[in-house]
Short mmCIF file of C-alpha atoms and ligand atoms in Angstrom, two decimals:
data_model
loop_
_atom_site.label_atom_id
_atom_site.label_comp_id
_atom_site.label_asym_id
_atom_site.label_seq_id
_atom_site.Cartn_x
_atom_site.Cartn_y
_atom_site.Cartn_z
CA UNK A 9 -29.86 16.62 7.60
CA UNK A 10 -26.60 15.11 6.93
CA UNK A 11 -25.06 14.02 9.31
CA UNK A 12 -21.63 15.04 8.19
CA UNK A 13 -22.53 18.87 6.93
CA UNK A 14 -21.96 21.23 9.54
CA UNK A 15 -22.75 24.94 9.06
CA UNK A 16 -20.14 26.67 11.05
CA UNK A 17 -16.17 26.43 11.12
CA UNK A 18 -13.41 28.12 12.53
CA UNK A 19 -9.68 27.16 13.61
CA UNK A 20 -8.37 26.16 16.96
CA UNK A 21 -4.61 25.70 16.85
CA UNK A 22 -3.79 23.46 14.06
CA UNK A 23 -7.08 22.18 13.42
CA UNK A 24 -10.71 23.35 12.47
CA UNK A 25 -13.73 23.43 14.68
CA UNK A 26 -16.86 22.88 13.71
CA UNK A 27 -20.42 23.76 15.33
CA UNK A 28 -23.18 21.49 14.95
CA UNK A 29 -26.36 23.20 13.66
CA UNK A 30 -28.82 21.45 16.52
CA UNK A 31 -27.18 22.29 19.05
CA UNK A 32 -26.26 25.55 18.67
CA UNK A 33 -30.11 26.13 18.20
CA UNK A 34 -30.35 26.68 22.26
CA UNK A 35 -26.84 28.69 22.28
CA UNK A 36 -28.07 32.37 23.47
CA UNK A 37 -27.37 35.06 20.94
CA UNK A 38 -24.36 36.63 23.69
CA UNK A 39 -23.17 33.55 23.78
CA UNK A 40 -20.01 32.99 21.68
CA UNK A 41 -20.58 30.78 18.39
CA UNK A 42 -17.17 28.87 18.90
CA UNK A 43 -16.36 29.35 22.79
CA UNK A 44 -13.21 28.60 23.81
CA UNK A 45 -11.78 24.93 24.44
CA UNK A 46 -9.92 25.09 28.05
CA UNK A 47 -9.23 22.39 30.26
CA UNK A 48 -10.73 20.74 32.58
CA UNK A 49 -13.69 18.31 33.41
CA UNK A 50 -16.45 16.93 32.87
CA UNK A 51 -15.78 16.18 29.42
CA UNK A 52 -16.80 13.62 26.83
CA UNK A 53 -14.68 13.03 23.95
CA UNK A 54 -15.84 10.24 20.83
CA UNK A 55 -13.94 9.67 16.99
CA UNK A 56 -15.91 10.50 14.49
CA UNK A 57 -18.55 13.16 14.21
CA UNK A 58 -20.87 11.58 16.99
CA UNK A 59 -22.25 14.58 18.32
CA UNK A 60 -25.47 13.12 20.09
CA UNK A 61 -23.38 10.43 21.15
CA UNK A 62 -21.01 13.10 22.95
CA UNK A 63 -24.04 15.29 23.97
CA UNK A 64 -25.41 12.35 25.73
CA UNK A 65 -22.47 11.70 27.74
CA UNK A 66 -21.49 15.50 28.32
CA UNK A 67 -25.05 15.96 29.88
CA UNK A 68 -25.29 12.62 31.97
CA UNK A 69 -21.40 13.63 33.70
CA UNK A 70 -23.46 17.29 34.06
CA UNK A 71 -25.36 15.33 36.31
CA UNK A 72 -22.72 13.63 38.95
CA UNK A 73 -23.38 10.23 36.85
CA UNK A 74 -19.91 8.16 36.71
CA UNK A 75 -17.36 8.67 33.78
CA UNK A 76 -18.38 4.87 32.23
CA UNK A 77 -21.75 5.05 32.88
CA UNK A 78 -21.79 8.14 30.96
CA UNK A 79 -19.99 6.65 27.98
CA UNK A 80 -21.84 3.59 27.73
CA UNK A 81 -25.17 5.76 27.35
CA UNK A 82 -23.61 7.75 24.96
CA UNK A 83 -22.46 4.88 22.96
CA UNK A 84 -25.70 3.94 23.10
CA UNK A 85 -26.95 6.69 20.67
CA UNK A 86 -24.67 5.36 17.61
CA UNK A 87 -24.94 1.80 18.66
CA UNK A 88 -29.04 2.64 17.81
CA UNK A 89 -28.63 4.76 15.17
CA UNK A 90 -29.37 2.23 11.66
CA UNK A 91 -28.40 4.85 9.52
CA UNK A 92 -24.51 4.40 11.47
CA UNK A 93 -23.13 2.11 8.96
CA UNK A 94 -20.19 1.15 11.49
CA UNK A 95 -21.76 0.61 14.20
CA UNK A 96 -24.61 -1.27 15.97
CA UNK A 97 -28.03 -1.85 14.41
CA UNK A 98 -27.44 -1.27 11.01
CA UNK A 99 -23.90 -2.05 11.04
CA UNK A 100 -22.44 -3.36 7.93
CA UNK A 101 -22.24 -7.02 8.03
CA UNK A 102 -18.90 -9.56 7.35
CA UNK A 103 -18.45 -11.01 3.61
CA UNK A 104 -21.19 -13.88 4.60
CA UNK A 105 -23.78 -11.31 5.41
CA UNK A 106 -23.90 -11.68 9.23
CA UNK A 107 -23.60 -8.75 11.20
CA UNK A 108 -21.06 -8.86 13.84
CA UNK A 109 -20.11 -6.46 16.49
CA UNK A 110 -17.45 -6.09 18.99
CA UNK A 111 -16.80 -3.47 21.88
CA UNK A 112 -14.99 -2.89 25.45
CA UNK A 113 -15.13 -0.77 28.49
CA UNK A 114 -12.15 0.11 31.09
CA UNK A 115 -12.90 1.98 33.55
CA UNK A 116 -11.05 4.45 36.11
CA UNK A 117 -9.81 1.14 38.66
CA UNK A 118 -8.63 -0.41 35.72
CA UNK A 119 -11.11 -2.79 35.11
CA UNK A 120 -11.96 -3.71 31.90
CA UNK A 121 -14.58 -5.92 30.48
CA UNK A 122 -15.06 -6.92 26.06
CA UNK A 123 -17.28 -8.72 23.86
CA UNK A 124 -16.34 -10.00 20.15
CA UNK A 125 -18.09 -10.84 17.22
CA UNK A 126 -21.94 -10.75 19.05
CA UNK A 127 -24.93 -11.47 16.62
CA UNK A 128 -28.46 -9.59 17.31
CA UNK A 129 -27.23 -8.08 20.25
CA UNK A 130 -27.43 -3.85 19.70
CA UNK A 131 -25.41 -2.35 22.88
CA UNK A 132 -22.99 -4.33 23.09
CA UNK A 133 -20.89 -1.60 25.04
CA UNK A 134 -23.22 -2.15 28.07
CA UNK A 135 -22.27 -5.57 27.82
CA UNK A 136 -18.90 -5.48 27.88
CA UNK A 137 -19.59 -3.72 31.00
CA UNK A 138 -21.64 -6.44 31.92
CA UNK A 139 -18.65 -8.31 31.20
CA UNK A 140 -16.65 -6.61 33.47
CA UNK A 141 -19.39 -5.94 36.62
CA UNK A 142 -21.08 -9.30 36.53
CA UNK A 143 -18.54 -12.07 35.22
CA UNK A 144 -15.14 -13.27 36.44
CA UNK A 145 -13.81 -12.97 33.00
CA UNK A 146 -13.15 -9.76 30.76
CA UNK A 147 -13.56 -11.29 27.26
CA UNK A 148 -16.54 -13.05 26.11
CA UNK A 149 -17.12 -14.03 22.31
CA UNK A 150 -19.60 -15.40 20.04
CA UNK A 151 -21.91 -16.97 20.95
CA UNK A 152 -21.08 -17.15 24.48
CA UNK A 153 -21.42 -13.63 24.91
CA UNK A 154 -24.83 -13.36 22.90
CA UNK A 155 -26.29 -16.00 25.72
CA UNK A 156 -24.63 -14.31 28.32
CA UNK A 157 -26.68 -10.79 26.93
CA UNK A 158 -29.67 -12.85 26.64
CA UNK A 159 -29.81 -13.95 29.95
CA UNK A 160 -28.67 -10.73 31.27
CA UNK A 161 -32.52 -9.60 29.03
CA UNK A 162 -30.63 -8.03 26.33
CA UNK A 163 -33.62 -8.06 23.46
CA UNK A 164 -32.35 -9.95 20.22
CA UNK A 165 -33.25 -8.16 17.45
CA UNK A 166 -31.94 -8.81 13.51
CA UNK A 167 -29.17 -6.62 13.17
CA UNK A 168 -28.81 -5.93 9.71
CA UNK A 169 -31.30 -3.30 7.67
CA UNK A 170 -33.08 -3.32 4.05
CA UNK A 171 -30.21 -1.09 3.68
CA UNK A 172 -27.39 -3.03 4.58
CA UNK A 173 -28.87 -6.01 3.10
CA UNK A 174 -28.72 -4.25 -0.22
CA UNK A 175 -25.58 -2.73 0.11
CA UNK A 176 -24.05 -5.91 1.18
CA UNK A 177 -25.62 -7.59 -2.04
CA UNK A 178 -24.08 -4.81 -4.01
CA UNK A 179 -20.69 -5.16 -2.63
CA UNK A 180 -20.93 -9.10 -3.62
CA UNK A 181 -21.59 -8.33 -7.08
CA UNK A 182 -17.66 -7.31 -7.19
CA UNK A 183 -16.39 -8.63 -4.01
CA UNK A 184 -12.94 -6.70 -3.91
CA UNK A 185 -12.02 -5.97 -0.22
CA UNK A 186 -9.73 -2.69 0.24
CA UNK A 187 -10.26 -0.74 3.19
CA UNK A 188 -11.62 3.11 1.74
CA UNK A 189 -10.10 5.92 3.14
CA UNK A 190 -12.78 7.29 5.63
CA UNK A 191 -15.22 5.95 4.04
CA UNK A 192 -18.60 4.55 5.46
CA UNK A 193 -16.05 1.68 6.37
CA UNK A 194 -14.97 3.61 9.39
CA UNK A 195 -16.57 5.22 12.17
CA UNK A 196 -16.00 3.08 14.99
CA UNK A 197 -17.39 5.34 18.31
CA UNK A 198 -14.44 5.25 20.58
CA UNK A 199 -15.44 7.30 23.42
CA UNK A 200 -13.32 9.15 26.41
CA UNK A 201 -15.06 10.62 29.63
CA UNK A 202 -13.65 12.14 32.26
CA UNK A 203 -16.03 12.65 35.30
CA UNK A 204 -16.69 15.38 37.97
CA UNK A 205 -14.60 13.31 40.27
CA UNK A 206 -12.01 13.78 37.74
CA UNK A 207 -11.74 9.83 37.19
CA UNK A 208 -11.40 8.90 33.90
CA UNK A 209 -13.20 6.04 31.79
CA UNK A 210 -13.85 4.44 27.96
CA UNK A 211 -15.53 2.80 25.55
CA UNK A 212 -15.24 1.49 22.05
CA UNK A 213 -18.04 -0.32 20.29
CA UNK A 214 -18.09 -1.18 16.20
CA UNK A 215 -19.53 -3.28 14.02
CA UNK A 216 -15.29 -3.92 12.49
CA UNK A 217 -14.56 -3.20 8.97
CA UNK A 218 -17.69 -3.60 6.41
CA UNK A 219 -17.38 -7.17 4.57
CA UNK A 220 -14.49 -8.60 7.01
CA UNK A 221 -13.84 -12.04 6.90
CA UNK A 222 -16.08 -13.99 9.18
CA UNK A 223 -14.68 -14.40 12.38
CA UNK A 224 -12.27 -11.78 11.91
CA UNK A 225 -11.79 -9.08 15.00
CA UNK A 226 -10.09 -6.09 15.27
CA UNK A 227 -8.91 -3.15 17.41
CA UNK A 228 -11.82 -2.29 19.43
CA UNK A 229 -12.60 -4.88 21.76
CA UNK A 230 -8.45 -5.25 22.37
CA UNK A 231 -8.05 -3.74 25.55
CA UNK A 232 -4.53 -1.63 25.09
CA UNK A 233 -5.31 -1.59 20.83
CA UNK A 234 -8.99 0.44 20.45
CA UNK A 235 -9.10 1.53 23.86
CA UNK A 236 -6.59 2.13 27.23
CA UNK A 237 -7.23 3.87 30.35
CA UNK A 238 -4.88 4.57 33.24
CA UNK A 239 -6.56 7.01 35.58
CA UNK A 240 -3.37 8.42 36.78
CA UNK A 241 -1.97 9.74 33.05
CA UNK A 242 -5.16 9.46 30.99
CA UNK A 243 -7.11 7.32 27.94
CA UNK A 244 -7.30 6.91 24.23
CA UNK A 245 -9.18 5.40 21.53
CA UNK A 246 -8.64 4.29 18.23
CA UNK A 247 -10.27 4.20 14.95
CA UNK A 248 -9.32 2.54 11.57
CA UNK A 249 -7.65 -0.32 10.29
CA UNK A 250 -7.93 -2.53 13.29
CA UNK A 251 -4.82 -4.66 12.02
CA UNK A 252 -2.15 -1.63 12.11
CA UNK A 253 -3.50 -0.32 15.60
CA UNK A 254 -2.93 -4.10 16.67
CA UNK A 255 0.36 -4.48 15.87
CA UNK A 256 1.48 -1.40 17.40
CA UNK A 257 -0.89 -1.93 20.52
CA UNK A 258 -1.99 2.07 19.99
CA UNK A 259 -4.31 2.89 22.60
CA UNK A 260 -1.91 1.85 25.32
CA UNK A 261 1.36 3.19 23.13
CA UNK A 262 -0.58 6.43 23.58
CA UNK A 263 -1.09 6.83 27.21
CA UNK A 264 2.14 5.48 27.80
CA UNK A 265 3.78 7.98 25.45
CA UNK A 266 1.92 10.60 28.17
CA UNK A 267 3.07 8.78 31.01
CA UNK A 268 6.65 9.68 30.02
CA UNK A 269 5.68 13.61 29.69
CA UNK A 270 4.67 14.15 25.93
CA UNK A 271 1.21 15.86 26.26
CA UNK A 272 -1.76 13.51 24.48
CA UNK A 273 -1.48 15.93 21.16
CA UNK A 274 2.16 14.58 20.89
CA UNK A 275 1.55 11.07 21.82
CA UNK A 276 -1.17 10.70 19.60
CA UNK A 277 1.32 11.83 16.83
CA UNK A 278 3.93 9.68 18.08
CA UNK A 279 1.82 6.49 17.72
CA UNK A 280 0.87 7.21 14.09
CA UNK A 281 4.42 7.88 13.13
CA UNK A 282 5.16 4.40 14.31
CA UNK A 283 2.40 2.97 12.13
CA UNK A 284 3.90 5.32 9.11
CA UNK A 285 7.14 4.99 9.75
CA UNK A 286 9.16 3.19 6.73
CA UNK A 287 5.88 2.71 5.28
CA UNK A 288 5.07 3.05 1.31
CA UNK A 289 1.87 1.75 1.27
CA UNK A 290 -0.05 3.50 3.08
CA UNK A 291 -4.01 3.97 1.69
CA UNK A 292 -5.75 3.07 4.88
CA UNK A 293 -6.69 5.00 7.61
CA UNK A 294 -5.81 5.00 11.90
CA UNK A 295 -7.16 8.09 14.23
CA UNK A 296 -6.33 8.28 17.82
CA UNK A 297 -8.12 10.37 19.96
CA UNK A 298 -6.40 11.05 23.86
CA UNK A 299 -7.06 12.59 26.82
CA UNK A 300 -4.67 12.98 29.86
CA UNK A 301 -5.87 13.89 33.76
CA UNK A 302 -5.88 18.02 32.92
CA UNK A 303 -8.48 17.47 30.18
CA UNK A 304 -5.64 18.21 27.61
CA UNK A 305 -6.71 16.46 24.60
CA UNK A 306 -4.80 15.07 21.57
CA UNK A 307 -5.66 13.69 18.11
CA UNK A 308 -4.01 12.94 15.07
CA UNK A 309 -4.44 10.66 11.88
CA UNK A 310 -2.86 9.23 8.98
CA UNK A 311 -5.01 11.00 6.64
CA UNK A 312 -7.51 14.26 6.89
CA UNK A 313 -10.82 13.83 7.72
CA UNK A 314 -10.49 12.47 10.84
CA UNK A 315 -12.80 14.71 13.50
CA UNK A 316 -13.74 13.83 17.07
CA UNK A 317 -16.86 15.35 18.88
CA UNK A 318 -15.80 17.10 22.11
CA UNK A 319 -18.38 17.56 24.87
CA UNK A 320 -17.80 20.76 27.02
CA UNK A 321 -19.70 23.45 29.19
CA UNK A 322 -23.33 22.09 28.09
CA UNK A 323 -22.48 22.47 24.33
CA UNK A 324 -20.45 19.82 21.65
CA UNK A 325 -18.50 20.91 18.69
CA UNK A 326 -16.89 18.98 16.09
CA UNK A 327 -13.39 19.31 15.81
CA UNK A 328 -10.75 18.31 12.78
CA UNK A 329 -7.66 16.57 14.03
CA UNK A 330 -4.33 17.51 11.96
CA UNK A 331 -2.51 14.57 9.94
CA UNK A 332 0.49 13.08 8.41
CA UNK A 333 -1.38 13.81 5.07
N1 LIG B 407 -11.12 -0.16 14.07
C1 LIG B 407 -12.25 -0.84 13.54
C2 LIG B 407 -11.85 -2.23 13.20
O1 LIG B 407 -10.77 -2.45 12.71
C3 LIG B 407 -12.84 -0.22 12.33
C4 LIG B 407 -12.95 1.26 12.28
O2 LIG B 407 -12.62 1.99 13.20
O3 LIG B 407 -13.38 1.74 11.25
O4 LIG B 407 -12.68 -3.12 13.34
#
């Protein structure tokens, strides 16, 4: 099936809700199809419609296992998946054909650890953490980071498919870079956990923008720009244009923005308008996804389409944020 046809949908406040078809197929017959959203914890919380990847998580917090722990496993679904065009194995590649992926982890002490632009290496969110756990440093790059995975007995593996090979070829037939509106060009798993200790961790992993200059890095790996945590107000993610969450630093705009009261639906909001603000040209796309300590979650886009996959009480559900557009 399709990965982005659900069967059933609803509203919850502003935005739609959507079931996914699998996992509703264990959901007893008294149980309600759309149960209500409340607060609280565990949770898991990822951009995009990563369902497993939320499922994952949801079930490993279930089971007393640590907020980043849990997200790193559940990144780890996408970051397999080859038919996840943005992410890990069978992640589009840069203009030169190499495929290139970044991610980073914070977790609830504030720790933080990132990789950038790491060849044949699949979960590269586990090595970020790796980063963090087992180095002095928080960023490692290149090829630095790919010897650092190897001897840490990371398998290398050729990271980019028949398919992307061929769709890559394609593309240089015409070679025009514009970044598509959520298009397979996005998709980046940025991924929010909160923990039965009610500590709060996250994780962003991506392969960057399909046909990207070589060398070129975005958001995710930017600690404060794809991804912030502060286990006293909260976390967010971000998904997009890397380059416009950059230069507004989003993730950590948003939990600061709760820090001062707003709740994470209104911060999330806030940090977009500052992207759109005075803006004309605007065909690209930035999501940011936020939780604060309650479990009260925010998200909010430039443009529709954006949905997040929310991991509560056993079951996930796909939900569509709300938009400028
Ligand atoms: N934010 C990612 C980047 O700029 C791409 C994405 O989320 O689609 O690399």
């Amino acid at each position: 099936m399709d990965r982005r046809h659900f069967v059933t949908s609803t509203t919850l406040g502003g935005g739609s809700l959507l079931v996914h078809p699998h996992l509703l197929a264990n959901v007893s017959p008294t149980t309600k199809q759309v149960p209500s959203i409340e607060n609280g914890f565990p949770l898991a919380i990822s951009t995009w419609n990563n369902i497993e990847a939320s499922q994952v998580a949801g079930e490993n917090l279930e089971k007393n296992i640590d907020a980043l722990t849990a997200a790193v496993q559940g990144v780890a679904v996408e970051e397999a998946d080859k038919t996840n065009r943005t992410v890990g194995y069978g992640g589009a590649p840069d203009r030169s054909g190499k495929v290139t992926l970044d991610a980073c982890v914070m977790n609830a002490r504030g720790n933080c650890g990132s990789v950038m632009a790491v060849e044949n290496i699949v979960h590269v969110a586990a090595l970020a953490k790796d980063v963090m756990e087992k180095t002095p440093h928080v960023i490692l790059s290149g090829n630095g980071a790919r010897k650092f995975a190897i001897q840490q007995g990371y398998k290398v593996i050729d990271l980019l498919t028949d398919q992307s090979r061929r769709l890559w070829l394609e593309w240089l037939q015409k070679e025009h870079y514009k970044p598509v509106i959520n298009a397979g060009h996005h998709d980046t798993i940025g991924m929010l956990c909160i923990d039965k200790s009610n500590d709060i961790s996250g994780v962003c992993s991506t392969s960057g923008l399909a046909y990207k200059m070589e060398g070129r890095i975005g958001d995710s790996p930017i600690i404060g720009s794809g991804l912030f945590v502060d286990n006293e107000i909260g976390g967010a993610v971000a998904t997009g244009l890397g380059e416009e969450v950059i230069k507004t630093v989003g993730s950590f705009l948003v939990v600061e923005l709760i820090r001062q009261g707003f709740s994470p639906q209104e911060s999330c909001q806030k940090a977009i308008e500052r992207i759109v603000k005075g803006r004309k040209n605007l065909d690209f796309q930035v999501a940011y996804l936020a939780v604060n300590k309650k479990g009260d979650i925010g998200a909010y886009s430039i443009h529709k389409g954006f949905t997040y996959a929310l991991y509560k009480k056993g079951q996930t559900l796909e939900i569509q944020s709300n938009s400028v557009y």
